[in-house]
Amino acid sequence: MTLLKMIGVFVLEAPGTHVHVPSHLSRSRRRRHEGITLHWERREDHELPHIVSVADAVRQSVRCQTPRAAIATLDSVVHHRLLTMDQLQEIFRELPQRFHVLLALVDPSAESGPETFMRLLLRALGLPFETQVRILGVGRVDFVVDGWLIIECDSREFHEGWDKQVEDRFRDMAAARLGYVTIRPLATDLFRRADEVGAAVAEIFGALGPQLTAPRRSQLRRSKRPAAEKPSIGADTVQISGVMNQTAPLTALTPRARTPGSAPRRARNR
């Protein structure tokens, strides 16, 4: 994970330094290294012997992070074109079966870690949404949910400084004049209090959805990306599409909040 963070890939937490150690160096296993996490595993051969490959770093990032954070890292790797989906599939073939469900949730349209976390929350709530939508007079927004709710994922990296805040306020005003509601969950809340954010979104839909869903949905300027498979929400599972094409437990990924009102519709997420 240390390498991924150094080259600009999203990593939620990478405390200390992660070091890849050849499995035959058994003496190192008995040593305690403060601030260093050691990984004993074979490594791919490549031109630089003193660092691991991106593929090796990704493999360890899946093992070392929570499911949501691991998906965000995978999104970032593919978004930055450091690896292809085919290459990710090769990596996952060497990982234990319990990790395979994560691969089906990768979406390279995510431009930041907070966007990945928000997308997973929306999937868990069963809400129809689209990513990276361009709205005339407003510009591109992170999410349009059910045709009327704009969600922008604010983080210090991309939204710091007064000039940027002024621009965001003008965009929100322009969206409001077109009938959209805009919310801006903070990255720290998505990372640390995801269940609370999910519950808040569900409450917003319960309060405003009946009045805004029908008139706004027909006016949504949809992105040109292909539609994803509609999630089917159950008590502890979610139907996923993609490589594995199976129903898998996502207790660690999904908030307990469930959207009130109508049944889930097709989600168009890139």
PDB file of C-alpha atoms in Angstrom:
ATOM      1  CA  MET A   1       0.000   0.000   0.000  1.00  0.00           C
ATOM      2  CA  THR A   2       2.947   2.309   0.573  1.00  0.00           C
ATOM      3  CA  LEU A   3       3.766   2.220  -3.145  1.00  0.00           C
ATOM      4  CA  LEU A   4       0.149   2.884  -4.162  1.00  0.00           C
ATOM      5  CA  LYS A   5      -0.093   5.924  -1.927  1.00  0.00           C
ATOM      6  CA  MET A   6       3.203   7.270  -3.283  1.00  0.00           C
ATOM      7  CA  ILE A   7       2.007   7.124  -6.907  1.00  0.00           C
ATOM      8  CA  GLY A   8      -1.346   8.819  -6.214  1.00  0.00           C
ATOM      9  CA  VAL A   9      -3.695   5.847  -5.854  1.00  0.00           C
ATOM     10  CA  PHE A  10      -6.381   6.265  -3.207  1.00  0.00           C
ATOM     11  CA  VAL A  11      -5.574   4.419   0.016  1.00  0.00           C
ATOM     12  CA  LEU A  12      -7.769   5.134   3.019  1.00  0.00           C
ATOM     13  CA  GLU A  13      -5.235   4.164   5.624  1.00  0.00           C
ATOM     14  CA  ALA A  14      -1.654   3.072   5.240  1.00  0.00           C
ATOM     15  CA  PRO A  15      -0.094   3.398   8.697  1.00  0.00           C
ATOM     16  CA  GLY A  16       3.642   2.971   8.730  1.00  0.00           C
ATOM     17  CA  THR A  17       5.490   1.311   5.898  1.00  0.00           C
ATOM     18  CA  HIS A  18       4.388  -1.903   4.203  1.00  0.00           C
ATOM     19  CA  VAL A  19       7.309  -4.082   3.129  1.00  0.00           C
ATOM     20  CA  HIS A  20       7.148  -7.110   0.834  1.00  0.00           C
ATOM     21  CA  VAL A  21       9.447  -9.854   2.134  1.00  0.00           C
ATOM     22  CA  PRO A  22      10.409 -13.073   0.326  1.00  0.00           C
ATOM     23  CA  SER A  23       8.760 -16.043   2.022  1.00  0.00           C
ATOM     24  CA  HIS A  24      12.090 -17.848   2.580  1.00  0.00           C
ATOM     25  CA  LEU A  25      13.387 -15.152   4.979  1.00  0.00           C
ATOM     26  CA  SER A  26      11.901 -16.896   8.005  1.00  0.00           C
ATOM     27  CA  ARG A  27      14.175 -15.178  10.529  1.00  0.00           C
ATOM     28  CA  SER A  28      12.389 -11.876   9.975  1.00  0.00           C
ATOM     29  CA  ARG A  29       9.138 -13.402  11.216  1.00  0.00           C
ATOM     30  CA  ARG A  30      10.445 -13.454  14.802  1.00  0.00           C
ATOM     31  CA  ARG A  31      11.400  -9.797  14.782  1.00  0.00           C
ATOM     32  CA  ARG A  32       9.104  -6.971  15.782  1.00  0.00           C
ATOM     33  CA  HIS A  33       9.323  -3.961  13.507  1.00  0.00           C
ATOM     34  CA  GLU A  34       7.672  -0.892  14.955  1.00  0.00           C
ATOM     35  CA  GLY A  35       5.795   1.085  12.302  1.00  0.00           C
ATOM     36  CA  ILE A  36       6.454  -1.549   9.618  1.00  0.00           C
ATOM     37  CA  THR A  37       4.028  -4.149   8.275  1.00  0.00           C
ATOM     38  CA  LEU A  38       5.739  -7.127   6.671  1.00  0.00           C
ATOM     39  CA  HIS A  39       4.145  -9.206   3.924  1.00  0.00           C
ATOM     40  CA  TRP A  40       5.631 -12.648   3.199  1.00  0.00           C
ATOM     41  CA  GLU A  41       4.657 -13.647  -0.305  1.00  0.00           C
ATOM     42  CA  ARG A  42       6.146 -14.236  -3.704  1.00  0.00           C
ATOM     43  CA  ARG A  43       6.560 -11.153  -5.867  1.00  0.00           C
ATOM     44  CA  GLU A  44       6.372 -10.592  -9.582  1.00  0.00           C
ATOM     45  CA  ASP A  45       9.617 -10.142 -11.445  1.00  0.00           C
ATOM     46  CA  HIS A  46      10.030  -6.711 -12.997  1.00  0.00           C
ATOM     47  CA  GLU A  47      12.680  -4.114 -13.800  1.00  0.00           C
ATOM     48  CA  LEU A  48      13.040  -2.591 -10.312  1.00  0.00           C
ATOM     49  CA  PRO A  49      14.161  -5.167  -7.752  1.00  0.00           C
ATOM     50  CA  HIS A  50      13.854  -2.800  -4.758  1.00  0.00           C
ATOM     51  CA  ILE A  51      10.107  -2.174  -5.128  1.00  0.00           C
ATOM     52  CA  VAL A  52       7.120  -4.383  -5.777  1.00  0.00           C
ATOM     53  CA  SER A  53       4.948  -4.182  -8.874  1.00  0.00           C
ATOM     54  CA  VAL A  54       1.616  -2.372  -8.873  1.00  0.00           C
ATOM     55  CA  ALA A  55      -0.086  -5.760  -9.102  1.00  0.00           C
ATOM     56  CA  ASP A  56       1.667  -6.986  -5.947  1.00  0.00           C
ATOM     57  CA  ALA A  57       0.796  -3.761  -4.124  1.00  0.00           C
ATOM     58  CA  VAL A  58      -2.857  -4.063  -5.144  1.00  0.00           C
ATOM     59  CA  ARG A  59      -2.973  -7.674  -3.982  1.00  0.00           C
ATOM     60  CA  GLN A  60      -1.772  -6.674  -0.519  1.00  0.00           C
ATOM     61  CA  SER A  61      -4.052  -3.625  -0.379  1.00  0.00           C
ATOM     62  CA  VAL A  62      -7.062  -5.915  -0.717  1.00  0.00           C
ATOM     63  CA  ARG A  63      -5.867  -7.995   2.215  1.00  0.00           C
ATOM     64  CA  CYS A  64      -4.953  -5.047   4.449  1.00  0.00           C
ATOM     65  CA  GLN A  65      -8.016  -2.815   4.094  1.00  0.00           C
ATOM     66  CA  THR A  66     -11.699  -2.946   4.913  1.00  0.00           C
ATOM     67  CA  PRO A  67     -13.962  -3.990   2.010  1.00  0.00           C
ATOM     68  CA  ARG A  68     -15.118  -0.432   1.218  1.00  0.00           C
ATOM     69  CA  ALA A  69     -11.577   0.934   1.314  1.00  0.00           C
ATOM     70  CA  ALA A  70     -10.264  -1.922  -0.826  1.00  0.00           C
ATOM     71  CA  ILE A  71     -12.910  -1.249  -3.494  1.00  0.00           C
ATOM     72  CA  ALA A  72     -11.984   2.444  -3.452  1.00  0.00           C
ATOM     73  CA  THR A  73      -8.339   1.519  -4.058  1.00  0.00           C
ATOM     74  CA  LEU A  74      -9.303  -0.797  -6.913  1.00  0.00           C
ATOM     75  CA  ASP A  75     -11.500   1.930  -8.451  1.00  0.00           C
ATOM     76  CA  SER A  76      -8.579   4.337  -8.279  1.00  0.00           C
ATOM     77  CA  VAL A  77      -6.101   1.910  -9.846  1.00  0.00           C
ATOM     78  CA  VAL A  78      -8.358   1.271 -12.839  1.00  0.00           C
ATOM     79  CA  HIS A  79      -9.458   4.908 -13.127  1.00  0.00           C
ATOM     80  CA  HIS A  80      -5.817   6.003 -13.412  1.00  0.00           C
ATOM     81  CA  ARG A  81      -5.228   3.220 -15.956  1.00  0.00           C
ATOM     82  CA  LEU A  82      -2.484   1.610 -13.948  1.00  0.00           C
ATOM     83  CA  LEU A  83      -4.192  -1.760 -14.398  1.00  0.00           C
ATOM     84  CA  THR A  84      -7.015  -3.037 -16.577  1.00  0.00           C
ATOM     85  CA  MET A  85     -10.017  -5.028 -15.429  1.00  0.00           C
ATOM     86  CA  ASP A  86      -8.497  -8.112 -17.053  1.00  0.00           C
ATOM     87  CA  GLN A  87      -5.345  -7.616 -14.997  1.00  0.00           C
ATOM     88  CA  LEU A  88      -7.422  -7.231 -11.830  1.00  0.00           C
ATOM     89  CA  GLN A  89      -9.103 -10.526 -12.597  1.00  0.00           C
ATOM     90  CA  GLU A  90      -5.682 -12.180 -12.780  1.00  0.00           C
ATOM     91  CA  ILE A  91      -4.775 -10.699  -9.393  1.00  0.00           C
ATOM     92  CA  PHE A  92      -7.986 -11.936  -7.800  1.00  0.00           C
ATOM     93  CA  ARG A  93      -7.413 -15.467  -9.030  1.00  0.00           C
ATOM     94  CA  GLU A  94      -4.542 -15.612  -6.548  1.00  0.00           C
ATOM     95  CA  LEU A  95      -6.571 -14.197  -3.668  1.00  0.00           C
ATOM     96  CA  PRO A  96      -8.800 -16.264  -1.354  1.00  0.00           C
ATOM     97  CA  GLN A  97     -12.388 -16.784  -2.517  1.00  0.00           C
ATOM     98  CA  ARG A  98     -13.777 -14.521   0.205  1.00  0.00           C
ATOM     99  CA  PHE A  99     -12.315 -11.476  -1.570  1.00  0.00           C
ATOM    100  CA  HIS A 100     -13.768 -12.224  -5.008  1.00  0.00           C
ATOM    101  CA  VAL A 101     -17.044 -10.422  -4.356  1.00  0.00           C
ATOM    102  CA  LEU A 102     -15.130  -7.112  -4.276  1.00  0.00           C
ATOM    103  CA  LEU A 103     -14.085  -7.347  -7.912  1.00  0.00           C
ATOM    104  CA  ALA A 104     -17.690  -7.206  -9.130  1.00  0.00           C
ATOM    105  CA  LEU A 105     -18.143  -3.867  -7.354  1.00  0.00           C
ATOM    106  CA  VAL A 106     -15.227  -2.065  -9.046  1.00  0.00           C
ATOM    107  CA  ASP A 107     -16.233   1.022 -11.071  1.00  0.00           C
ATOM    108  CA  PRO A 108     -13.486   3.039 -12.834  1.00  0.00           C
ATOM    109  CA  SER A 109     -15.786   6.059 -13.162  1.00  0.00           C
ATOM    110  CA  ALA A 110     -15.073   6.944  -9.529  1.00  0.00           C
ATOM    111  CA  GLU A 111     -12.639   9.852  -9.443  1.00  0.00           C
ATOM    112  CA  SER A 112     -11.999   9.777  -5.706  1.00  0.00           C
ATOM    113  CA  GLY A 113     -12.283   7.556  -2.668  1.00  0.00           C
ATOM    114  CA  PRO A 114     -15.302   9.442  -1.277  1.00  0.00           C
ATOM    115  CA  GLU A 115     -17.179   8.807  -4.538  1.00  0.00           C
ATOM    116  CA  THR A 116     -16.616   5.078  -4.175  1.00  0.00           C
ATOM    117  CA  PHE A 117     -17.906   5.114  -0.613  1.00  0.00           C
ATOM    118  CA  MET A 118     -20.984   7.102  -1.683  1.00  0.00           C
ATOM    119  CA  ARG A 119     -21.680   4.741  -4.584  1.00  0.00           C
ATOM    120  CA  LEU A 120     -21.603   1.727  -2.272  1.00  0.00           C
ATOM    121  CA  LEU A 121     -24.039   3.435   0.081  1.00  0.00           C
ATOM    122  CA  LEU A 122     -26.459   4.197  -2.755  1.00  0.00           C
ATOM    123  CA  ARG A 123     -26.271   0.606  -3.977  1.00  0.00           C
ATOM    124  CA  ALA A 124     -26.981  -0.633  -0.465  1.00  0.00           C
ATOM    125  CA  LEU A 125     -30.006   1.663  -0.221  1.00  0.00           C
ATOM    126  CA  GLY A 126     -31.302   0.392  -3.558  1.00  0.00           C
ATOM    127  CA  LEU A 127     -31.598   3.884  -5.055  1.00  0.00           C
ATOM    128  CA  PRO A 128     -31.334   4.556  -8.820  1.00  0.00           C
ATOM    129  CA  PHE A 129     -28.377   6.774  -9.588  1.00  0.00           C
ATOM    130  CA  GLU A 130     -25.963   7.891 -12.273  1.00  0.00           C
ATOM    131  CA  THR A 131     -22.374   9.045 -11.934  1.00  0.00           C
ATOM    132  CA  GLN A 132     -20.487  11.941 -13.523  1.00  0.00           C
ATOM    133  CA  VAL A 133     -23.624  13.540 -14.995  1.00  0.00           C
ATOM    134  CA  ARG A 134     -23.414  16.781 -16.976  1.00  0.00           C
ATOM    135  CA  ILE A 135     -26.277  19.208 -16.328  1.00  0.00           C
ATOM    136  CA  LEU A 136     -26.694  22.245 -18.564  1.00  0.00           C
ATOM    137  CA  GLY A 137     -25.942  25.400 -16.610  1.00  0.00           C
ATOM    138  CA  VAL A 138     -24.444  23.480 -13.699  1.00  0.00           C
ATOM    139  CA  GLY A 139     -21.651  21.332 -15.123  1.00  0.00           C
ATOM    140  CA  ARG A 140     -20.628  17.827 -14.180  1.00  0.00           C
ATOM    141  CA  VAL A 141     -21.803  16.481 -10.835  1.00  0.00           C
ATOM    142  CA  ASP A 142     -20.706  13.364  -8.979  1.00  0.00           C
ATOM    143  CA  PHE A 143     -24.149  11.743  -8.653  1.00  0.00           C
ATOM    144  CA  VAL A 144     -27.724  12.364  -9.696  1.00  0.00           C
ATOM    145  CA  VAL A 145     -29.991  10.120  -7.644  1.00  0.00           C
ATOM    146  CA  ASP A 146     -33.526   9.295  -8.763  1.00  0.00           C
ATOM    147  CA  GLY A 147     -33.551  12.262 -11.119  1.00  0.00           C
ATOM    148  CA  TRP A 148     -33.669  15.066  -8.544  1.00  0.00           C
ATOM    149  CA  LEU A 149     -30.976  14.696  -5.868  1.00  0.00           C
ATOM    150  CA  ILE A 150     -27.433  15.825  -6.639  1.00  0.00           C
ATOM    151  CA  ILE A 151     -24.726  14.455  -4.371  1.00  0.00           C
ATOM    152  CA  GLU A 152     -21.290  16.027  -4.463  1.00  0.00           C
ATOM    153  CA  CYS A 153     -18.570  14.312  -2.425  1.00  0.00           C
ATOM    154  CA  ASP A 154     -16.482  17.058  -0.880  1.00  0.00           C
ATOM    155  CA  SER A 155     -12.942  16.471   0.295  1.00  0.00           C
ATOM    156  CA  ARG A 156     -10.154  18.789   1.360  1.00  0.00           C
ATOM    157  CA  GLU A 157      -8.067  17.691  -1.621  1.00  0.00           C
ATOM    158  CA  PHE A 158     -10.461  19.095  -4.232  1.00  0.00           C
ATOM    159  CA  HIS A 159     -12.652  21.563  -2.325  1.00  0.00           C
ATOM    160  CA  GLU A 160     -10.226  23.553  -0.210  1.00  0.00           C
ATOM    161  CA  GLY A 161     -10.009  27.333  -0.481  1.00  0.00           C
ATOM    162  CA  TRP A 162     -12.594  30.081  -0.615  1.00  0.00           C
ATOM    163  CA  ASP A 163     -12.582  30.396  -4.417  1.00  0.00           C
ATOM    164  CA  LYS A 164     -13.583  26.753  -4.754  1.00  0.00           C
ATOM    165  CA  GLN A 165     -16.312  27.165  -2.158  1.00  0.00           C
ATOM    166  CA  VAL A 166     -17.685  30.173  -4.025  1.00  0.00           C
ATOM    167  CA  GLU A 167     -17.772  28.140  -7.251  1.00  0.00           C
ATOM    168  CA  ASP A 168     -19.581  25.293  -5.471  1.00  0.00           C
ATOM    169  CA  ARG A 169     -22.202  27.700  -4.128  1.00  0.00           C
ATOM    170  CA  PHE A 170     -22.871  29.128  -7.578  1.00  0.00           C
ATOM    171  CA  ARG A 171     -23.275  25.599  -8.951  1.00  0.00           C
ATOM    172  CA  ASP A 172     -25.669  24.653  -6.157  1.00  0.00           C
ATOM    173  CA  MET A 173     -27.744  27.771  -6.832  1.00  0.00           C
ATOM    174  CA  ALA A 174     -27.873  27.014 -10.554  1.00  0.00           C
ATOM    175  CA  ALA A 175     -28.974  23.449  -9.794  1.00  0.00           C
ATOM    176  CA  ALA A 176     -31.660  24.673  -7.384  1.00  0.00           C
ATOM    177  CA  ARG A 177     -33.080  26.964 -10.096  1.00  0.00           C
ATOM    178  CA  LEU A 178     -33.524  23.842 -12.241  1.00  0.00           C
ATOM    179  CA  GLY A 179     -35.346  22.021  -9.451  1.00  0.00           C
ATOM    180  CA  TYR A 180     -32.513  19.898  -8.077  1.00  0.00           C
ATOM    181  CA  VAL A 181     -31.667  19.408  -4.416  1.00  0.00           C
ATOM    182  CA  THR A 182     -27.939  19.264  -3.647  1.00  0.00           C
ATOM    183  CA  ILE A 183     -26.227  17.715  -0.653  1.00  0.00           C
ATOM    184  CA  ARG A 184     -22.496  17.602   0.034  1.00  0.00           C
ATOM    185  CA  PRO A 185     -21.451  14.866   2.482  1.00  0.00           C
ATOM    186  CA  LEU A 186     -17.915  15.311   3.740  1.00  0.00           C
ATOM    187  CA  ALA A 187     -15.259  12.748   2.940  1.00  0.00           C
ATOM    188  CA  THR A 188     -14.505  12.242   6.622  1.00  0.00           C
ATOM    189  CA  ASP A 189     -18.159  11.397   7.292  1.00  0.00           C
ATOM    190  CA  LEU A 190     -18.225   8.908   4.406  1.00  0.00           C
ATOM    191  CA  PHE A 191     -15.079   7.252   5.729  1.00  0.00           C
ATOM    192  CA  ARG A 192     -15.880   7.273   9.477  1.00  0.00           C
ATOM    193  CA  ARG A 193     -19.673   7.525   9.722  1.00  0.00           C
ATOM    194  CA  ALA A 194     -20.963   5.870   6.565  1.00  0.00           C
ATOM    195  CA  ASP A 195     -24.021   4.408   8.285  1.00  0.00           C
ATOM    196  CA  GLU A 196     -25.087   7.874   9.451  1.00  0.00           C
ATOM    197  CA  VAL A 197     -24.705   9.289   5.927  1.00  0.00           C
ATOM    198  CA  GLY A 198     -26.753   6.421   4.507  1.00  0.00           C
ATOM    199  CA  ALA A 199     -29.479   6.952   7.087  1.00  0.00           C
ATOM    200  CA  ALA A 200     -29.561  10.688   6.292  1.00  0.00           C
ATOM    201  CA  VAL A 201     -29.943  10.037   2.556  1.00  0.00           C
ATOM    202  CA  ALA A 202     -32.786   7.605   3.253  1.00  0.00           C
ATOM    203  CA  GLU A 203     -34.533  10.217   5.413  1.00  0.00           C
ATOM    204  CA  ILE A 204     -34.137  12.844   2.685  1.00  0.00           C
ATOM    205  CA  PHE A 205     -35.833  10.509   0.226  1.00  0.00           C
ATOM    206  CA  GLY A 206     -38.598   9.809   2.686  1.00  0.00           C
ATOM    207  CA  ALA A 207     -39.252  13.533   3.146  1.00  0.00           C
ATOM    208  CA  LEU A 208     -38.786  14.877  -0.400  1.00  0.00           C
ATOM    209  CA  GLY A 209     -38.991  11.893  -2.724  1.00  0.00           C
ATOM    210  CA  PRO A 210     -42.812  11.771  -3.086  1.00  0.00           C
ATOM    211  CA  GLN A 211     -42.886  15.407  -4.228  1.00  0.00           C
ATOM    212  CA  LEU A 212     -39.805  15.453  -6.477  1.00  0.00           C
ATOM    213  CA  THR A 213     -39.240  12.005  -7.977  1.00  0.00           C
ATOM    214  CA  ALA A 214     -41.795  11.995 -10.798  1.00  0.00           C
ATOM    215  CA  PRO A 215     -41.286  15.513 -12.211  1.00  0.00           C
ATOM    216  CA  ARG A 216     -37.480  15.467 -11.986  1.00  0.00           C
ATOM    217  CA  ARG A 217     -36.812  11.972 -13.300  1.00  0.00           C
ATOM    218  CA  SER A 218     -38.138  12.772 -16.753  1.00  0.00           C
ATOM    219  CA  GLN A 219     -35.850  15.804 -17.040  1.00  0.00           C
ATOM    220  CA  LEU A 220     -32.616  14.082 -16.056  1.00  0.00           C
ATOM    221  CA  ARG A 221     -29.917  14.442 -18.689  1.00  0.00           C
ATOM    222  CA  ARG A 222     -28.508  10.967 -18.512  1.00  0.00           C
ATOM    223  CA  SER A 223     -24.913  10.056 -19.067  1.00  0.00           C
ATOM    224  CA  LYS A 224     -24.000   7.854 -22.032  1.00  0.00           C
ATOM    225  CA  ARG A 225     -22.508   5.058 -19.961  1.00  0.00           C
ATOM    226  CA  PRO A 226     -24.135   1.604 -20.115  1.00  0.00           C
ATOM    227  CA  ALA A 227     -26.532   0.721 -17.338  1.00  0.00           C
ATOM    228  CA  ALA A 228     -25.426  -1.537 -14.520  1.00  0.00           C
ATOM    229  CA  GLU A 229     -27.475  -4.423 -13.217  1.00  0.00           C
ATOM    230  CA  LYS A 230     -30.202  -3.441 -10.783  1.00  0.00           C
ATOM    231  CA  PRO A 231     -29.291  -4.355  -7.190  1.00  0.00           C
ATOM    232  CA  SER A 232     -31.751  -6.489  -5.302  1.00  0.00           C
ATOM    233  CA  ILE A 233     -31.711  -5.607  -1.635  1.00  0.00           C
ATOM    234  CA  GLY A 234     -32.298  -8.262   0.988  1.00  0.00           C
ATOM    235  CA  ALA A 235     -31.818  -8.409   4.718  1.00  0.00           C
ATOM    236  CA  ASP A 236     -28.125  -9.229   4.556  1.00  0.00           C
ATOM    237  CA  THR A 237     -27.337  -9.636   0.851  1.00  0.00           C
ATOM    238  CA  VAL A 238     -27.228  -7.652  -2.359  1.00  0.00           C
ATOM    239  CA  GLN A 239     -27.430  -9.046  -5.887  1.00  0.00           C
ATOM    240  CA  ILE A 240     -24.310  -7.995  -7.742  1.00  0.00           C
ATOM    241  CA  SER A 241     -23.398  -8.227 -11.392  1.00  0.00           C
ATOM    242  CA  GLY A 242     -20.071  -8.607 -13.122  1.00  0.00           C
ATOM    243  CA  VAL A 243     -17.325 -11.142 -12.968  1.00  0.00           C
ATOM    244  CA  MET A 244     -18.715 -13.345 -10.199  1.00  0.00           C
ATOM    245  CA  ASN A 245     -22.438 -12.802 -10.987  1.00  0.00           C
ATOM    246  CA  GLN A 246     -23.609 -14.134  -7.661  1.00  0.00           C
ATOM    247  CA  THR A 247     -25.403 -13.141  -4.497  1.00  0.00           C
ATOM    248  CA  ALA A 248     -22.814 -12.466  -1.831  1.00  0.00           C
ATOM    249  CA  PRO A 249     -22.919 -11.266   1.800  1.00  0.00           C
ATOM    250  CA  LEU A 250     -22.022  -7.620   2.162  1.00  0.00           C
ATOM    251  CA  THR A 251     -22.536  -7.122   5.875  1.00  0.00           C
ATOM    252  CA  ALA A 252     -19.274  -5.189   6.069  1.00  0.00           C
ATOM    253  CA  LEU A 253     -20.206  -3.000   3.120  1.00  0.00           C
ATOM    254  CA  THR A 254     -23.842  -2.061   3.598  1.00  0.00           C
ATOM    255  CA  PRO A 255     -25.380   0.338   6.102  1.00  0.00           C
ATOM    256  CA  ARG A 256     -28.399  -0.799   8.050  1.00  0.00           C
ATOM    257  CA  ALA A 257     -30.572   2.009   6.732  1.00  0.00           C
ATOM    258  CA  ARG A 258     -33.007   1.055   3.993  1.00  0.00           C
ATOM    259  CA  THR A 259     -34.794   3.501   1.789  1.00  0.00           C
ATOM    260  CA  PRO A 260     -38.464   4.087   2.547  1.00  0.00           C
ATOM    261  CA  GLY A 261     -41.054   4.124  -0.183  1.00  0.00           C
ATOM    262  CA  SER A 262     -40.962   2.469  -3.558  1.00  0.00           C
ATOM    263  CA  ALA A 263     -38.948  -0.560  -4.622  1.00  0.00           C
ATOM    264  CA  PRO A 264     -35.436  -0.126  -6.081  1.00  0.00           C
ATOM    265  CA  ARG A 265     -35.139   0.947  -9.694  1.00  0.00           C
ATOM    266  CA  ARG A 266     -32.358   0.321 -12.200  1.00  0.00           C
ATOM    267  CA  ALA A 267     -29.120   2.021 -11.209  1.00  0.00           C
ATOM    268  CA  ARG A 268     -27.102   3.560 -14.014  1.00  0.00           C
ATOM    269  CA  ASN A 269     -23.605   3.675 -12.612  1.00  0.00           C
ATOM    270  CA  ARG A 270     -20.545   3.682 -14.800  1.00  0.00           C
TER     271      ARG A 270
END
